[in-house]
Coordinates of C-alpha atoms in Angstrom, one line a residue:
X908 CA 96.2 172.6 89.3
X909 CA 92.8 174.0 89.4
X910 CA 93.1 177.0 91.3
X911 CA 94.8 179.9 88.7
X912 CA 95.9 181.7 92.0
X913 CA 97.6 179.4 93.6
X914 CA 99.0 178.5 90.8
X915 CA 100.6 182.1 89.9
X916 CA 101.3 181.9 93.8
X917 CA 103.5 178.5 93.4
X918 CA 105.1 179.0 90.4
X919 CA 107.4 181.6 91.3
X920 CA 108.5 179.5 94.5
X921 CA 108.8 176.3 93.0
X922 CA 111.0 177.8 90.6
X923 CA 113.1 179.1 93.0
X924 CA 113.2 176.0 95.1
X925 CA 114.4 174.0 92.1
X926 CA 116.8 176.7 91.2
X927 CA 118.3 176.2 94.9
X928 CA 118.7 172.8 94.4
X929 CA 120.2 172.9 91.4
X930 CA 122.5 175.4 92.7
X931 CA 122.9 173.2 96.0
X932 CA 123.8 170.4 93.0
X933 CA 126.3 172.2 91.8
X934 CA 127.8 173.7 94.3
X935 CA 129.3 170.5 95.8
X936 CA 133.0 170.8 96.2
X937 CA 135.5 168.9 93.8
X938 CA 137.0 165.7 95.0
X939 CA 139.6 163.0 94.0
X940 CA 139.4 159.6 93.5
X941 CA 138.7 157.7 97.3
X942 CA 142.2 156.9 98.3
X943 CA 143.1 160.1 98.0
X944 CA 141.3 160.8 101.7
X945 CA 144.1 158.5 103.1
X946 CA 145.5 158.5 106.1
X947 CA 149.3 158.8 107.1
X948 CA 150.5 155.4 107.5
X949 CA 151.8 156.4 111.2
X950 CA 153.3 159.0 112.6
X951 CA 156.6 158.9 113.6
X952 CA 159.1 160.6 115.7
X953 CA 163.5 160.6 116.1
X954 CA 165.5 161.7 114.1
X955 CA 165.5 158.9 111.0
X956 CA 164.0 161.3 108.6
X957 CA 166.0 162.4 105.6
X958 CA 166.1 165.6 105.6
X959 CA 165.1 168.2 104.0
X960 CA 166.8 168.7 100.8
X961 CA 168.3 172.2 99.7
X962 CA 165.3 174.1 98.1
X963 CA 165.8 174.7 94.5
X964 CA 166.0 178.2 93.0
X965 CA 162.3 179.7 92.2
X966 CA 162.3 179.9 88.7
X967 CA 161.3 183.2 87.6
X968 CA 163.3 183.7 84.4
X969 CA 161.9 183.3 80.5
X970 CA 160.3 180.0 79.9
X971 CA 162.2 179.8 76.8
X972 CA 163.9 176.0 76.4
X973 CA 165.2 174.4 73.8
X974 CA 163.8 171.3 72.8
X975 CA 165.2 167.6 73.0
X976 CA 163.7 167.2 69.3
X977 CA 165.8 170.2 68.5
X978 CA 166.8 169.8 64.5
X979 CA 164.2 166.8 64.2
X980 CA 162.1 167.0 61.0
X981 CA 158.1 167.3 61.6
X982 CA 157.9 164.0 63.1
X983 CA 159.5 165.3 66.0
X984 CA 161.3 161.8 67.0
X985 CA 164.9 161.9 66.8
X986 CA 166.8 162.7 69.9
X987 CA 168.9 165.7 69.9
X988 CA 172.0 164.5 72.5
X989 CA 173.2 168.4 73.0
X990 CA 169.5 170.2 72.5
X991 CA 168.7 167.3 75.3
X992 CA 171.4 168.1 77.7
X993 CA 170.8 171.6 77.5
X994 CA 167.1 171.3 78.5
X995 CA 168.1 169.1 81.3
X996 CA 170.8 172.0 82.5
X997 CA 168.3 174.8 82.0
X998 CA 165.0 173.1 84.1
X999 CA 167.2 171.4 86.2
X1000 CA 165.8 173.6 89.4
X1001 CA 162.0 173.2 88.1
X1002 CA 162.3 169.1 87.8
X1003 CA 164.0 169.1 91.5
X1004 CA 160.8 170.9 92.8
X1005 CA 158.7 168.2 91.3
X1006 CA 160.4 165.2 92.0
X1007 CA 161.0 166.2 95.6
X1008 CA 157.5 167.1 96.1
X1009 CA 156.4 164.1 95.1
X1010 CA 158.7 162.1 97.0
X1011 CA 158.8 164.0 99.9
X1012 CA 154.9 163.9 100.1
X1013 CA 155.1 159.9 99.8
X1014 CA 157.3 159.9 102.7
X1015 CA 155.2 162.1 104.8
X1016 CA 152.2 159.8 103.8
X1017 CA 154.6 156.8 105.1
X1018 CA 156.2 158.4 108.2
X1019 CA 153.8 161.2 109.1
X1020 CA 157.3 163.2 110.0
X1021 CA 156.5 167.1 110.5
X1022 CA 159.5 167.9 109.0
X1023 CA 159.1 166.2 105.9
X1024 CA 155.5 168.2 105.5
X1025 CA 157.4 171.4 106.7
X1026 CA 160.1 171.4 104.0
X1027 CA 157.5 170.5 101.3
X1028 CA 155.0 173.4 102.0
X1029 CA 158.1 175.6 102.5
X1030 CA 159.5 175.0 98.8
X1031 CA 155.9 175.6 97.4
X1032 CA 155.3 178.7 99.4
X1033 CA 158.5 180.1 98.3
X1034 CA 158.3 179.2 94.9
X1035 CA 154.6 180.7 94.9
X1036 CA 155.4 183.5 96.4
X1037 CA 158.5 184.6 94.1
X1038 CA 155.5 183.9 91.4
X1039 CA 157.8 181.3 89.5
X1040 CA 157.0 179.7 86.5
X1041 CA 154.5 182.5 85.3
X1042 CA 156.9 184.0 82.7
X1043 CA 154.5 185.2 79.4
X1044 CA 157.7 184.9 77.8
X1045 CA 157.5 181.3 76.2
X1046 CA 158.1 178.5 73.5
X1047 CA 156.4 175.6 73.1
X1048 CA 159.2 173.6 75.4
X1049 CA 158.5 176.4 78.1
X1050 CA 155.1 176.3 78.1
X1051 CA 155.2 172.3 78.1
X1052 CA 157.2 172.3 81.3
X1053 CA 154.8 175.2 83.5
X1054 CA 152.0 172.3 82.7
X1055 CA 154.2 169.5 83.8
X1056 CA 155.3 171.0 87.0
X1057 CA 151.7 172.2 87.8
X1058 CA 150.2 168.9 87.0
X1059 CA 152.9 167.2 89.3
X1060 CA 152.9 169.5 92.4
X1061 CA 148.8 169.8 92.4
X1062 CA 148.5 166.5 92.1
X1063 CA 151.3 165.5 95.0
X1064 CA 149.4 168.6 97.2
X1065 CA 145.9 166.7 96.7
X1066 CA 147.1 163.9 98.8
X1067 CA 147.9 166.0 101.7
X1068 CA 144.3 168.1 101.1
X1069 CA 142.3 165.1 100.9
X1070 CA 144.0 162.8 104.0
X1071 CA 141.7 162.0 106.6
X1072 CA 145.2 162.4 108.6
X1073 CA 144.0 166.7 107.7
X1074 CA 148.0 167.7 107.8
X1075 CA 147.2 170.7 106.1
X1076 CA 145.1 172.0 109.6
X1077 CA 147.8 173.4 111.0
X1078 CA 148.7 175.2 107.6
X1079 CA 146.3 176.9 106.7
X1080 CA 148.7 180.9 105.3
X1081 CA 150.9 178.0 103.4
X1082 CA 148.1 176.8 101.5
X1083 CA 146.7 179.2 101.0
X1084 CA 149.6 181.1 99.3
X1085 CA 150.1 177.6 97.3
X1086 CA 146.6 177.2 96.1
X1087 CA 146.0 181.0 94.8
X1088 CA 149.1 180.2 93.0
X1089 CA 148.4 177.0 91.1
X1090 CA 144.8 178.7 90.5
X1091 CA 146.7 181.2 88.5
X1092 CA 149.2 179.4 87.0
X1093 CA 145.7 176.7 85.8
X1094 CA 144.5 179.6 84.3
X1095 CA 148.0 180.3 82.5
X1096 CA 148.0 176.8 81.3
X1097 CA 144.7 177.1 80.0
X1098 CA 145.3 180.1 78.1
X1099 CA 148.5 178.4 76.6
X1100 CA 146.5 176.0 75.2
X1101 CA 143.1 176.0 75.0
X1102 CA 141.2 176.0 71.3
X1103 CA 144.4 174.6 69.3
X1104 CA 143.6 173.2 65.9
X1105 CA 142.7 169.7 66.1
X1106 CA 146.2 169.0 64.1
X1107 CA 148.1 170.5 67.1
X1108 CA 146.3 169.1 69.9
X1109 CA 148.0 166.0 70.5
X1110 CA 149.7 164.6 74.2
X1111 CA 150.8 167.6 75.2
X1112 CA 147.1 169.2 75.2
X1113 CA 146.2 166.2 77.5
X1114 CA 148.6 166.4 79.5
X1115 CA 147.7 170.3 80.4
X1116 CA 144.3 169.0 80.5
X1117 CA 145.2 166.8 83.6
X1118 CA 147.2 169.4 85.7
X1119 CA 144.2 171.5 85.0
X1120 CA 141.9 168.6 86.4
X1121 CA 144.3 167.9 89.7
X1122 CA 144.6 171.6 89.9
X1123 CA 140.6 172.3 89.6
X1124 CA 140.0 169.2 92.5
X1125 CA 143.2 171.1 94.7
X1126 CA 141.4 174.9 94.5
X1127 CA 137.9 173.7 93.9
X1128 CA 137.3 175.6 90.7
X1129 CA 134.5 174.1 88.8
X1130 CA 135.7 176.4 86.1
X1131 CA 139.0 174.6 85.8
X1132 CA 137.3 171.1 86.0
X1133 CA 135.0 171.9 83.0
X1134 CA 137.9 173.0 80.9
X1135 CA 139.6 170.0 81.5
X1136 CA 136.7 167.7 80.8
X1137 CA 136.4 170.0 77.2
X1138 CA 139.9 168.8 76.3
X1139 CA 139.6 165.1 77.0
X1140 CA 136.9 165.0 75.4
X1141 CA 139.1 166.4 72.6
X1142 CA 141.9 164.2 72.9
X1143 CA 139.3 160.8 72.9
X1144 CA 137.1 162.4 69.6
X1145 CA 140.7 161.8 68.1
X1146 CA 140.8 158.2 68.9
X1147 CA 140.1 156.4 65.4
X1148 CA 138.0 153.0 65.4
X1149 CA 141.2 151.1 65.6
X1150 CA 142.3 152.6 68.7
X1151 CA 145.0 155.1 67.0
X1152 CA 145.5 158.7 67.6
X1153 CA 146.7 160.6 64.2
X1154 CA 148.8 162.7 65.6
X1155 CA 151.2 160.1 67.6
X1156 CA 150.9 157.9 64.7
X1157 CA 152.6 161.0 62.8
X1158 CA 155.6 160.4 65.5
X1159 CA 157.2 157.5 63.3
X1160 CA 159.3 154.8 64.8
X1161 CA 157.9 156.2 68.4
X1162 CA 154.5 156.5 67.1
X1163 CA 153.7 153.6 69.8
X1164 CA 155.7 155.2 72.9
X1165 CA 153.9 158.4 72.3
X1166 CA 150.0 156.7 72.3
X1167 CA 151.3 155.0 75.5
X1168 CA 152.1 158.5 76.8
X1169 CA 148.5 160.3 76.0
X1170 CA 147.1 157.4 78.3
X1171 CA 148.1 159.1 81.4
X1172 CA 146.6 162.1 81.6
X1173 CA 143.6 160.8 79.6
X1174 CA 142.8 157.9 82.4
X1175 CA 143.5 160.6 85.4
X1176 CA 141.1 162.9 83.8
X1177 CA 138.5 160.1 83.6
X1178 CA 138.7 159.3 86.7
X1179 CA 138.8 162.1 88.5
X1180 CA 135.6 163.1 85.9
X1181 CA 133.5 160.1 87.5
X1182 CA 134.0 160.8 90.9
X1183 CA 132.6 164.2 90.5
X1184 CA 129.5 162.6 88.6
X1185 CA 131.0 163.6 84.9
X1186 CA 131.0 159.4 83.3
X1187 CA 133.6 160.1 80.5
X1188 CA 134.0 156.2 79.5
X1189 CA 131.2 156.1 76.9
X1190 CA 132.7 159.3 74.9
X1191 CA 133.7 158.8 71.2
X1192 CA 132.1 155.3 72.1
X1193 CA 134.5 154.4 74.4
X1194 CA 137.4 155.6 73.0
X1195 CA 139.7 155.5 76.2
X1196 CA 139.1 151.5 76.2
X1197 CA 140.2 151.4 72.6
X1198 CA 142.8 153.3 73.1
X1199 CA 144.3 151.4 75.8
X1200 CA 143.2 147.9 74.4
X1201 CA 145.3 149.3 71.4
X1202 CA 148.3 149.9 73.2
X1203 CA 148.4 146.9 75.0
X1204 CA 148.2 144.8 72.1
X1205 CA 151.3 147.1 70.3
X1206 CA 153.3 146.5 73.3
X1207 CA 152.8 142.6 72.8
X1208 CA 153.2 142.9 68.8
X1209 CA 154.4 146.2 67.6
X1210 CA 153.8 145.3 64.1
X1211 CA 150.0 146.8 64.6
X1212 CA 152.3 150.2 64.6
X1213 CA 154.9 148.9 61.6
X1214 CA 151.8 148.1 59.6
X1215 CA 149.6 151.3 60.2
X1216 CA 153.0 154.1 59.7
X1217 CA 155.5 152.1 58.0
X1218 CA 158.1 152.5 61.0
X1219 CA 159.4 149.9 62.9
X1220 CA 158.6 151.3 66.5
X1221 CA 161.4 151.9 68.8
X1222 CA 160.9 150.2 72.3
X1223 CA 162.6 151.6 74.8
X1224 CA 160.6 153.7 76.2
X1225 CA 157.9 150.9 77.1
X1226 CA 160.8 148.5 78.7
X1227 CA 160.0 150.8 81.4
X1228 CA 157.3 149.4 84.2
X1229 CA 156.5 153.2 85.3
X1230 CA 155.6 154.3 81.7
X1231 CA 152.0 152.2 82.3
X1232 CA 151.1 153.8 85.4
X1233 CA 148.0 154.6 83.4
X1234 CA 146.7 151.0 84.1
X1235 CA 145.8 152.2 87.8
X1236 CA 143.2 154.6 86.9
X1237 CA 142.0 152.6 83.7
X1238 CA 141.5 149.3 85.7
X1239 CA 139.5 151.1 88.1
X1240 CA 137.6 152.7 85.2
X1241 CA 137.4 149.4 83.0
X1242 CA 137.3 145.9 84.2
X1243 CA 140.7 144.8 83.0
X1244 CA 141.1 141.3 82.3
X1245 CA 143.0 139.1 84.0
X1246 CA 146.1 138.9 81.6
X1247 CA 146.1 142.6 82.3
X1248 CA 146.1 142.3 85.7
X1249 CA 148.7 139.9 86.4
X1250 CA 150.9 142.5 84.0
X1251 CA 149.9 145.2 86.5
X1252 CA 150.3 143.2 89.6
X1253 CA 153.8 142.6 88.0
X1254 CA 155.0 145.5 87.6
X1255 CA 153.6 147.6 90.9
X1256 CA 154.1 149.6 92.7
X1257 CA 153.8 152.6 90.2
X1258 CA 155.4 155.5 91.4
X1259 CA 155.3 158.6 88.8
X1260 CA 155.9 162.4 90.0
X1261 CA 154.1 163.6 87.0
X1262 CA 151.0 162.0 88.7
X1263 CA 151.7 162.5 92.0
X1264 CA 153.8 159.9 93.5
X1265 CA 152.2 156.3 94.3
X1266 CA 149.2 155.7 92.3
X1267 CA 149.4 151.9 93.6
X1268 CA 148.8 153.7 96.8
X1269 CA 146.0 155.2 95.8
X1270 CA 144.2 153.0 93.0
X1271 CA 145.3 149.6 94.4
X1272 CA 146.0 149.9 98.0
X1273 CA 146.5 146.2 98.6
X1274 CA 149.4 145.9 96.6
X1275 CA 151.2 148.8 96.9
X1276 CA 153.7 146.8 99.0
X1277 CA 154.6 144.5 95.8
X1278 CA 158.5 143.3 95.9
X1279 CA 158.9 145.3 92.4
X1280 CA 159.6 148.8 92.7
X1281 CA 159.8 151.3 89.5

C-alpha cells in the first residue's frame, strides 16, 4: 500500500474487522451430532402412557461409596459381592434418576406424550434445585458416580434441546434451573479431575471428560468443551502403537473389558469434537482407530490380551451387545468395514443411559428398528 496514511487509517480497522470475525468464529453456539435435532416420532394422546414413576430421593448427602473392588489388590479386578451390594443399596436413588431419564426421554421422543416430558423435567428440576449430588465430601467411588450421572442426564437432556420437535419451548424456568445446575456440577467434575498424573488418568478420566463434553454442548460453554477436548487428547496420547492402553492393561484378567469400556466416552468425545470443527481422528496418529481396531480383534481372540499381561481375560462383560455402543459414533467417525458392520447391524439397537438412551437412534437412524434389542 503506497499511501502511509491510509495505511495507518486501515490498519486499525482491519484489525478490528478480523478480530470481529474471529470472534463471530468463535462465538458459534455448541452443537451435537445431526440426529440429535430429531424430531418426536409423533405425538400422541389417551391414556397409554406409563406413567410417571415415583421421583427418587435428591441425593444431597456425602458422596462417600464404597467400592465394588473393595479389598482388591492394585489391579483393582476382583469383585467384592458385599462392597458391591452395598454400593448398589447406597446409589440406588442416583442410578433411578439416570436410567429413568434416559428412558423416559426415549419414550417421549417415541410418543411425544406431555406427561412423559413433564415428569422428566420435574425430577431434574427437583434434584437441581435441592443442589444434589454437589457434596465436596468425596472418595474416589463418589466422585465417579457425580460424573456418571452428569454425563447420563446431559446427554439424555441434549435430545430434547436439540429436537426440531423444540419440547423444551414451553419450558423454558425448568431448563433453565436444570442447565445452571449441570453447569456447576461440569465445573465440579472438572475440578475432581482435571491435571491427574498420567498413571491415574485411565477410563474414569474419560469418562468425566464426556459428561463434561455433553454437558458443554447442553449449556453452551466453550470453556467446558475445551476441557473436555484436553482430556481426550489425554486419554488417546496413552494409546500405545499396538492399540493398548497401560493402565487397563494393568487391570489383569479384565485388562480387555476395561479397553472396551474407555471406547465410549472416547468416540462420544470425537464426535461431538468434529461437529463443532475440532477433527480429533488424526491425534496420537489416530489412536482412537487403533484402539478400537485393537479391541475388536481381542474380542475375536483374546489371546492378544493373554500374551501382552499374562492373564487370561475374563469375558463376560463383552457377551453383552450394549457394552459396544461405541461402534455408533466410531463408524460414523471411521469407515468401518464391513465385517464390522454386519457385527453392529447385529447387535442394534444400542440403547445405553450412560450415553443417553438410543444411539442407533441417533447415529444410525435406519436401523434403529432392528429385531435385536439390548
Amino acid at each position: 500500500m503506497r499511501n502511509p496514511k491510509l495505511k495507518s487509517f486501515l490498519a486499525p480497522t482491519l484489525l478490528s474487522l478480523a478480530m470481529f470475525a474471529g470472534a463471530t468464529q468463535a462465538a458459534a453456539p455448541l452443537r451435537p451430532p445431526q440426529g440429535y435435532f430429531a424430531p418426536v416420532d409423533k405425538f400422541k394422546t389417551g391414556d397409554n402412557s406409563e406413567g410417571c414413576d415415583a421421583m427418587p430421593a435428591p441425593y444431597t448427602g456425602p458422596l462417600q461409596f464404597r467400592s465394588k473392588y473393595e479389598g482388591s489388590d492394585k489391579a483393582r479386578s476382583t469383585l467384592n459381592v458385599q462392597s458391591e451390594k452395598a454400593f448398589r443399596d447406597t446409589t440406588k436413588d442416583i442410578t433411578t434418576l439416570e436410567r429413568g431419564t434416559a428412558k423416559r426421554v426415549m419414550q417421549f421422543m417415541r410418543d411425544g406424550r406431555p406427561e412423559q416430558l413433564d415428569c422428566t423435567l420435574n425430577w431434574l428440576t427437583a434434584w437441581a434445585k435441592a443442589d444434589a449430588l454437589m457434596s465436596k465430601d468425596f472418595n474416589h467411588t463418589g466422585k465417579s458416580m457425580r460424573k456418571w450421572a452428569l454425563g447420563s442426564m446431559a446427554s439424555s437432556y441434549i435430545r430434547l434441546k436439540f429436537s426440531d420437535s423444540h419440547p423444551l419451548a414451553q419450558h423454558q424456568q425448568e431448563a433453565q434451573v436444570i442447565e445452571a445446575w449441570f453447569s456447576k456440577m461440569a465445573d465440579q467434575v472438572v475440578s475432581d479431575w482435571d491435571n491427574l498424573p498420567l498413571e491415574k488418568t485411565n477410563n474414569h478420566s474419560y469418562w468425566a471428560a464426556w459428561s463434561v463434553m455433553a454437558t458443554s454442548v447442553a449449556t453452551n460453554r466453550r470453556d467446558l468443551f475445551d476441557w473436555a477436548v484436553k482430556e481426550y487428547k489425554v486419554g488417546a496420547n496413552q494409546v500405545d502403537a499396538d492399540g493398548f492402553l497401560p493402565n487397563e492393561l494393568k487391570r489383569q484378567q479384565r485388562a480387555l473389558a476395561y479397553h472396551n469400556y474407555a471406547l465410549p466416552p472416547l468416540a462420544m468425545i470425537a464426535s461431538f469434537a468434529q461437529v463443532n470443527g475440532v477433527d480429533l481422528r488424526q491425534e496420537n496418529n489416530g489412536a482412537l482407530k487403533r484402539l478400537g481396531d485393537r479391541v475388536l480383534s481381542g474380542v475375536k481372540d483374546p489371546d492378544e490380551f493373554e500374551k501382552k499381561n499374562g492373564k487370561e481375560q475374563d469375558m463376560t462383560d463383552l457377551k453383552e451387545d450394549m457394552k459396544f455402543a461405541w461402534l455408533e459414533p466410531f463408524c460414523t467417525l471411521y469407515t468401518c468395514p464391513p465385517d464390522v458392520i454386519e457385527k453392529k447391524h447385529g447387535m442394534q439397537p444400542f440403547k445405553t443411559f450412560r450415553l443417553g438412551g438410543d444411539l442407533t437412534k441417533v447415529y444410525d437412524p435406519s436401523h434403529e428398528k432392528g429385531n435385536k434389542g439390548s
